[in-house]
mmCIF file of C-alpha atoms in Angstrom:
data_model
loop_
_atom_site.group_PDB
_atom_site.id
_atom_site.type_symbol
_atom_site.label_atom_id
_atom_site.label_comp_id
_atom_site.label_asym_id
_atom_site.label_seq_id
_atom_site.Cartn_x
_atom_site.Cartn_y
_atom_site.Cartn_z
ATOM 1 C CA MET G 1207 0.000 0.000 0.000
ATOM 2 C CA ASN G 1208 1.084 3.559 -0.573
ATOM 3 C CA ASP G 1209 -0.063 7.136 -0.124
ATOM 4 C CA TYR G 1210 -2.277 6.784 -3.213
ATOM 5 C CA SER G 1211 -4.241 4.014 -1.436
ATOM 6 C CA ILE G 1212 -4.787 6.312 1.551
ATOM 7 C CA ASN G 1213 -5.966 9.108 -0.742
ATOM 8 C CA GLY G 1214 -8.234 6.631 -2.506
ATOM 9 C CA TRP G 1215 -9.665 5.585 0.859
ATOM 10 C CA ASP G 1216 -10.363 9.203 1.760
ATOM 11 C CA ASN G 1217 -11.980 9.906 -1.614
ATOM 12 C CA GLU G 1218 -14.187 6.813 -1.338
ATOM 13 C CA TYR G 1219 -15.253 7.746 2.188
ATOM 14 C CA ALA G 1220 -16.144 11.264 1.016
ATOM 15 C CA ARG G 1221 -18.220 9.783 -1.819
ATOM 16 C CA LEU G 1222 -20.113 7.505 0.570
ATOM 17 C CA ALA G 1223 -20.688 10.392 2.983
ATOM 18 C CA ARG G 1224 -22.209 12.444 0.155
ATOM 19 C CA ALA G 1225 -24.375 9.501 -0.854
ATOM 20 C CA ALA G 1226 -25.562 9.107 2.738
ATOM 21 C CA SER G 1227 -26.467 12.783 2.930
ATOM 22 C CA GLN G 1228 -28.513 12.384 -0.248
ATOM 23 C CA LEU G 1229 -30.696 9.848 1.574
ATOM 24 C CA ARG G 1230 -32.024 12.743 3.661
ATOM 25 C CA THR G 1231 -33.631 14.204 0.561
ATOM 26 C CA ILE G 1232 -35.869 11.142 0.281
ATOM 27 C CA SER G 1233 -38.809 11.911 2.531
ATOM 28 C CA PRO G 1234 -39.982 9.121 4.855
ATOM 29 C CA HIS G 1235 -43.586 9.884 3.806
ATOM 30 C CA ASN G 1236 -42.726 8.686 0.347
ATOM 31 C CA ASN G 1237 -41.839 5.199 1.586
ATOM 32 C CA ASN G 1238 -45.349 4.062 0.679
ATOM 33 C CA ASN G 1239 -44.239 4.445 -2.894
ATOM 34 C CA ASN G 1240 -42.546 1.188 -3.847
ATOM 35 C CA ASN G 1241 -40.123 2.892 -6.227
ATOM 36 C CA SER G 1242 -38.940 5.451 -3.639
ATOM 37 C CA ALA G 1243 -38.642 2.835 -0.909
ATOM 38 C CA GLN G 1244 -36.743 0.465 -3.162
ATOM 39 C CA GLN G 1245 -34.446 3.274 -4.353
ATOM 40 C CA LYS G 1246 -33.682 4.262 -0.766
ATOM 41 C CA GLN G 1247 -33.079 0.641 0.234
ATOM 42 C CA ASP G 1248 -30.775 0.010 -2.726
ATOM 43 C CA GLN G 1249 -28.803 3.179 -2.030
ATOM 44 C CA ALA G 1250 -28.467 2.265 1.643
ATOM 45 C CA THR G 1251 -27.291 -1.221 0.730
ATOM 46 C CA SER G 1252 -24.728 0.193 -1.700
ATOM 47 C CA ILE G 1253 -23.414 2.613 0.929
ATOM 48 C CA GLN G 1254 -23.227 -0.144 3.543
ATOM 49 C CA THR G 1255 -21.314 -2.380 1.134
ATOM 50 C CA GLY G 1256 -18.893 0.477 0.457
ATOM 51 C CA LEU G 1257 -18.388 0.988 4.192
ATOM 52 C CA ASN G 1258 -17.571 -2.677 4.665
ATOM 53 C CA ARG G 1259 -15.130 -2.463 1.775
ATOM 54 C CA LEU G 1260 -13.466 0.590 3.347
ATOM 55 C CA ASP G 1261 -13.238 -1.278 6.650
ATOM 56 C CA THR G 1262 -11.415 -4.134 4.926
ATOM 57 C CA GLN G 1263 -9.080 -1.744 3.102
ATOM 58 C CA LEU G 1264 -8.345 0.051 6.366
ATOM 59 C CA HIS G 1265 -7.433 -3.257 8.004
ATOM 60 C CA ASN G 1266 -5.045 -3.989 5.129
ATOM 61 C CA LEU G 1267 -3.489 -0.534 5.391
ATOM 62 C CA GLU G 1268 -2.964 -0.986 9.113
ATOM 63 C CA SER G 1269 -1.506 -4.462 8.624
ATOM 64 C CA SER G 1270 0.984 -3.136 6.086
ATOM 65 C CA MET G 1271 1.868 -0.301 8.516
ATOM 66 C CA THR G 1272 0.874 2.271 5.912
ATOM 67 C CA VAL G 1273 -1.210 4.019 8.569
ATOM 68 C CA SER G 1274 -0.630 4.132 12.309
ATOM 69 C CA SER G 1275 -2.975 2.459 14.773
ATOM 70 C CA VAL G 1276 -4.111 5.884 15.996
ATOM 71 C CA GLU G 1277 -4.957 6.997 12.470
ATOM 72 C CA ALA G 1278 -6.687 3.681 11.769
ATOM 73 C CA GLY G 1279 -8.763 4.060 14.939
ATOM 74 C CA ARG G 1280 -9.790 7.559 13.909
ATOM 75 C CA ARG G 1281 -10.874 6.362 10.493
ATOM 76 C CA ARG G 1282 -12.835 3.482 12.028
ATOM 77 C CA GLY G 1283 -14.613 6.081 14.158
ATOM 78 C CA LEU G 1284 -15.594 7.869 10.956
ATOM 79 C CA LEU G 1285 -16.932 4.629 9.504
ATOM 80 C CA ASP G 1286 -18.925 3.895 12.659
ATOM 81 C CA GLY G 1287 -20.324 7.421 12.644
ATOM 82 C CA LEU G 1288 -21.456 7.073 9.035
ATOM 83 C CA ARG G 1289 -22.999 3.678 9.850
ATOM 84 C CA GLY G 1290 -24.933 5.307 12.693
ATOM 85 C CA GLN G 1291 -26.248 8.016 10.362
ATOM 86 C CA LEU G 1292 -27.215 5.370 7.831
ATOM 87 C CA SER G 1293 -29.015 3.399 10.536
ATOM 88 C CA GLU G 1294 -31.015 6.489 11.515
ATOM 89 C CA LEU G 1295 -31.971 7.266 7.919
ATOM 90 C CA THR G 1296 -33.085 3.701 7.163
ATOM 91 C CA GLY G 1297 -34.827 3.029 10.456
ATOM 92 C CA GLY G 1298 -32.211 0.564 11.735
ATOM 93 C CA SER G 1299 -32.036 -1.499 8.521
ATOM 94 C CA SER G 1300 -29.472 -0.956 5.812
ATOM 95 C CA GLY G 1301 -29.907 -3.617 3.266
ATOM 96 C CA GLY G 1302 -30.970 -6.512 5.484
ATOM 97 C CA GLY G 1303 -29.153 -9.790 5.705
ATOM 98 C CA GLY G 1304 -26.580 -8.404 8.122
ATOM 99 C CA ILE G 1305 -24.619 -6.531 5.460
ATOM 100 C CA GLY G 1306 -23.826 -3.668 7.817
ATOM 101 C CA ARG G 1307 -22.315 -3.413 11.228
ATOM 102 C CA PRO G 1308 -24.719 -0.946 12.872
ATOM 103 C CA PRO G 1309 -23.311 0.519 16.039
ATOM 104 C CA ALA G 1310 -25.059 0.191 19.336
ATOM 105 C CA GLY G 1311 -27.017 3.252 20.359
ATOM 106 C CA GLY G 1312 -27.798 4.528 16.837
ATOM 107 C CA GLY G 1313 -27.509 8.291 16.692
ATOM 108 C CA GLN G 1314 -25.740 8.504 20.024
ATOM 109 C CA SER G 1315 -22.969 6.280 18.676
ATOM 110 C CA ALA G 1316 -22.651 8.477 15.594
ATOM 111 C CA THR G 1317 -22.483 11.611 17.723
ATOM 112 C CA ALA G 1318 -19.948 10.045 20.075
ATOM 113 C CA ALA G 1319 -17.797 8.974 17.115
ATOM 114 C CA ALA G 1320 -17.949 12.475 15.665
ATOM 115 C CA LEU G 1321 -16.993 13.981 19.027
ATOM 116 C CA ARG G 1322 -14.105 11.518 19.374
ATOM 117 C CA HIS G 1323 -12.903 12.489 15.928
ATOM 118 C CA GLN G 1324 -13.063 16.181 16.840
ATOM 119 C CA ASP G 1325 -11.193 15.531 20.105
ATOM 120 C CA GLU G 1326 -8.464 13.653 18.245
ATOM 121 C CA LEU G 1327 -8.165 16.468 15.717
ATOM 122 C CA ILE G 1328 -7.884 18.979 18.563
ATOM 123 C CA ASP G 1329 -5.223 16.825 20.215
ATOM 124 C CA ASP G 1330 -3.265 16.662 16.959
ATOM 125 C CA LEU G 1331 -3.617 20.426 16.589
ATOM 126 C CA ALA G 1332 -2.379 20.949 20.157
ATOM 127 C CA ILE G 1333 0.636 18.742 19.454
ATOM 128 C CA GLY G 1334 1.366 20.727 16.297
ATOM 129 C CA VAL G 1335 1.061 24.029 18.159
ATOM 130 C CA GLY G 1336 3.403 22.718 20.860
ATOM 131 C CA ARG G 1337 5.985 21.755 18.272
ATOM 132 C CA LEU G 1338 5.630 25.132 16.588
ATOM 133 C CA LYS G 1339 6.098 26.874 19.947
ATOM 134 C CA THR G 1340 9.243 24.842 20.641
ATOM 135 C CA GLN G 1341 10.649 25.649 17.208
ATOM 136 C CA THR G 1342 9.816 29.329 17.723
ATOM 137 C CA HIS G 1343 11.752 29.372 21.005
ATOM 138 C CA MET G 1344 14.689 27.655 19.321
ATOM 139 C CA ILE G 1345 14.673 30.199 16.478
ATOM 140 C CA HIS G 1346 14.448 33.036 19.014
ATOM 141 C CA ASP G 1347 17.424 31.682 20.969
ATOM 142 C CA GLU G 1348 19.465 31.248 17.791
ATOM 143 C CA SER G 1349 18.592 34.788 16.721
ATOM 144 C CA LYS G 1350 19.755 36.169 20.080
ATOM 145 C CA ALA G 1351 23.009 34.216 19.759
ATOM 146 C CA HIS G 1352 23.550 35.598 16.250
ATOM 147 C CA VAL G 1353 22.870 39.145 17.434
ATOM 148 C CA HIS G 1354 25.348 38.674 20.291
ATOM 149 C CA LEU G 1355 27.998 37.414 17.874
ATOM 150 C CA LEU G 1356 27.382 40.344 15.523
ATOM 151 C CA ASN G 1357 27.715 42.783 18.423
ATOM 152 C CA GLU G 1358 31.006 41.175 19.433
ATOM 153 C CA MET G 1359 32.237 41.396 15.855
ATOM 154 C CA ASP G 1360 31.326 45.098 15.754
ATOM 155 C CA ASN G 1361 33.203 45.686 19.004
ATOM 156 C CA ASN G 1362 36.247 43.815 17.705
ATOM 157 C CA VAL G 1363 36.200 45.822 14.485
ATOM 158 C CA ASP G 1364 35.982 49.054 16.465
ATOM 159 C CA LEU G 1365 38.922 48.007 18.641
ATOM 160 C CA ALA G 1366 40.942 47.047 15.576
ATOM 161 C CA ASN G 1367 40.209 50.395 13.942
ATOM 162 C CA GLN G 1368 41.151 52.233 17.127
ATOM 163 C CA GLY G 1369 44.430 50.306 17.372
ATOM 164 C CA LEU G 1370 45.214 51.002 13.742
ATOM 165 C CA GLU G 1371 44.597 54.718 14.227
ATOM 166 C CA ASP G 1372 46.813 54.755 17.350
ATOM 167 C CA GLU G 1373 49.633 53.014 15.497
ATOM 168 C CA THR G 1374 49.281 55.448 12.604
ATOM 169 C CA ARG G 1375 49.537 58.464 14.919
ATOM 170 C CA ARG G 1376 52.517 56.921 16.696
ATOM 171 C CA ALA G 1377 54.316 56.332 13.405
ATOM 172 C CA MET G 1378 53.691 59.904 12.317
ATOM 173 C CA ARG G 1379 54.945 61.198 15.668
ATOM 174 C CA LEU G 1380 58.122 59.120 15.411
ATOM 175 C CA ARG G 1381 58.664 60.361 11.921
ATOM 176 C CA GLU G 1382 58.310 63.954 13.028
ATOM 177 C CA GLU G 1383 60.655 63.402 15.984
ATOM 178 C CA LYS G 1384 63.238 61.782 13.717
ATOM 179 C CA SER G 1385 63.048 64.693 11.308
ATOM 180 C CA VAL G 1386 63.527 67.204 14.147
ATOM 181 C CA TRP G 1387 66.526 65.243 15.450
ATOM 182 C CA ARG G 1388 68.167 65.316 12.057
ATOM 183 C CA LEU G 1389 67.567 69.052 11.812
ATOM 184 C CA HIS G 1390 69.257 69.555 15.181
ATOM 185 C CA LEU G 1391 72.283 67.556 14.055
ATOM 186 C CA VAL G 1392 72.569 69.645 10.907
ATOM 187 C CA ILE G 1393 72.388 72.861 12.922
ATOM 188 C CA VAL G 1394 75.062 71.673 15.356
ATOM 189 C CA GLY G 1395 77.321 70.561 12.506
ATOM 190 C CA LEU G 1396 76.973 73.865 10.689
ATOM 191 C CA SER G 1397 77.650 75.739 13.947
ATOM 192 C CA VAL G 1398 80.884 73.786 14.546
ATOM 193 C CA LEU G 1399 81.945 74.380 10.948
ATOM 194 C CA LEU G 1400 81.250 78.089 11.262
ATOM 195 C CA PHE G 1401 83.229 78.234 14.471
ATOM 196 C CA LEU G 1402 86.226 76.533 12.838
ATOM 197 C CA LEU G 1403 86.085 78.893 9.883
ATOM 198 C CA ILE G 1404 86.111 81.864 12.208
ATOM 199 C CA LEU G 1405 89.152 80.516 14.076
ATOM 200 C CA MET G 1406 90.950 79.894 10.820
ATOM 201 C CA GLY G 1407 90.194 83.410 9.704
ATOM 202 C CA LEU G 1408 91.534 84.952 12.880
ATOM 203 C CA SER G 1409 94.727 83.043 12.688
#
C-alpha cells in the first residue's frame, strides 16, 4: 500500500458520505411508494457495502503499517459514525441480511464517534502548536546568539580600527621626531663648521 491508497480511501469515504447525505432528501412519507422505498433501500445497501469495503481496506493498510494504529482508529470512528447516520436514515435497517455493522445506540454512537474524531483532531492540533512553539523558542534563541555574535564582531572591528589609528599616529609622531633630530644635528654641525672657519680666519 502507498499514499495513493490512503488518498483513494479518503476519496471513497467522502463519496459515501455524500451519498448518505442524499438519503435525507428522500422523505420518509414517500416510503409508501414502492419505487422510492426500493431506491432508498438500494442506495443504503450500496453505501453499507462500500463501508464494509473501506473497513477491509483500512485493516489492510494498518496491517501493512501504511497508517498508524491511531490513524486507523480515527478512520474506524468515521466509519462507525457514518454507519450510525445510515441506521437512523433507514430506520435501523441498511440492506438486510446483516450486510452492515450498525453501532449500538444509533444516533448517540454516531455523535460520540464524531466527538471523538473532533477531540483527536484537537489533540493533533495541540501537538502541532506545541511543536511550533518549541521551534519558535529555538529560532528566538538562535537569533539572540547571532545578534550577540554580531555585536562582538562590531566591538572587535571598532577596537581594531582604534588600534590602527593609534599606530598610525605613533608612526607619524616618530617620523616627526626623527626629522627634528636630524635638523638639530645639521644645525650643530653647521655651527661647529662656522666656528672653525672663524678661528681659521683669525689666525
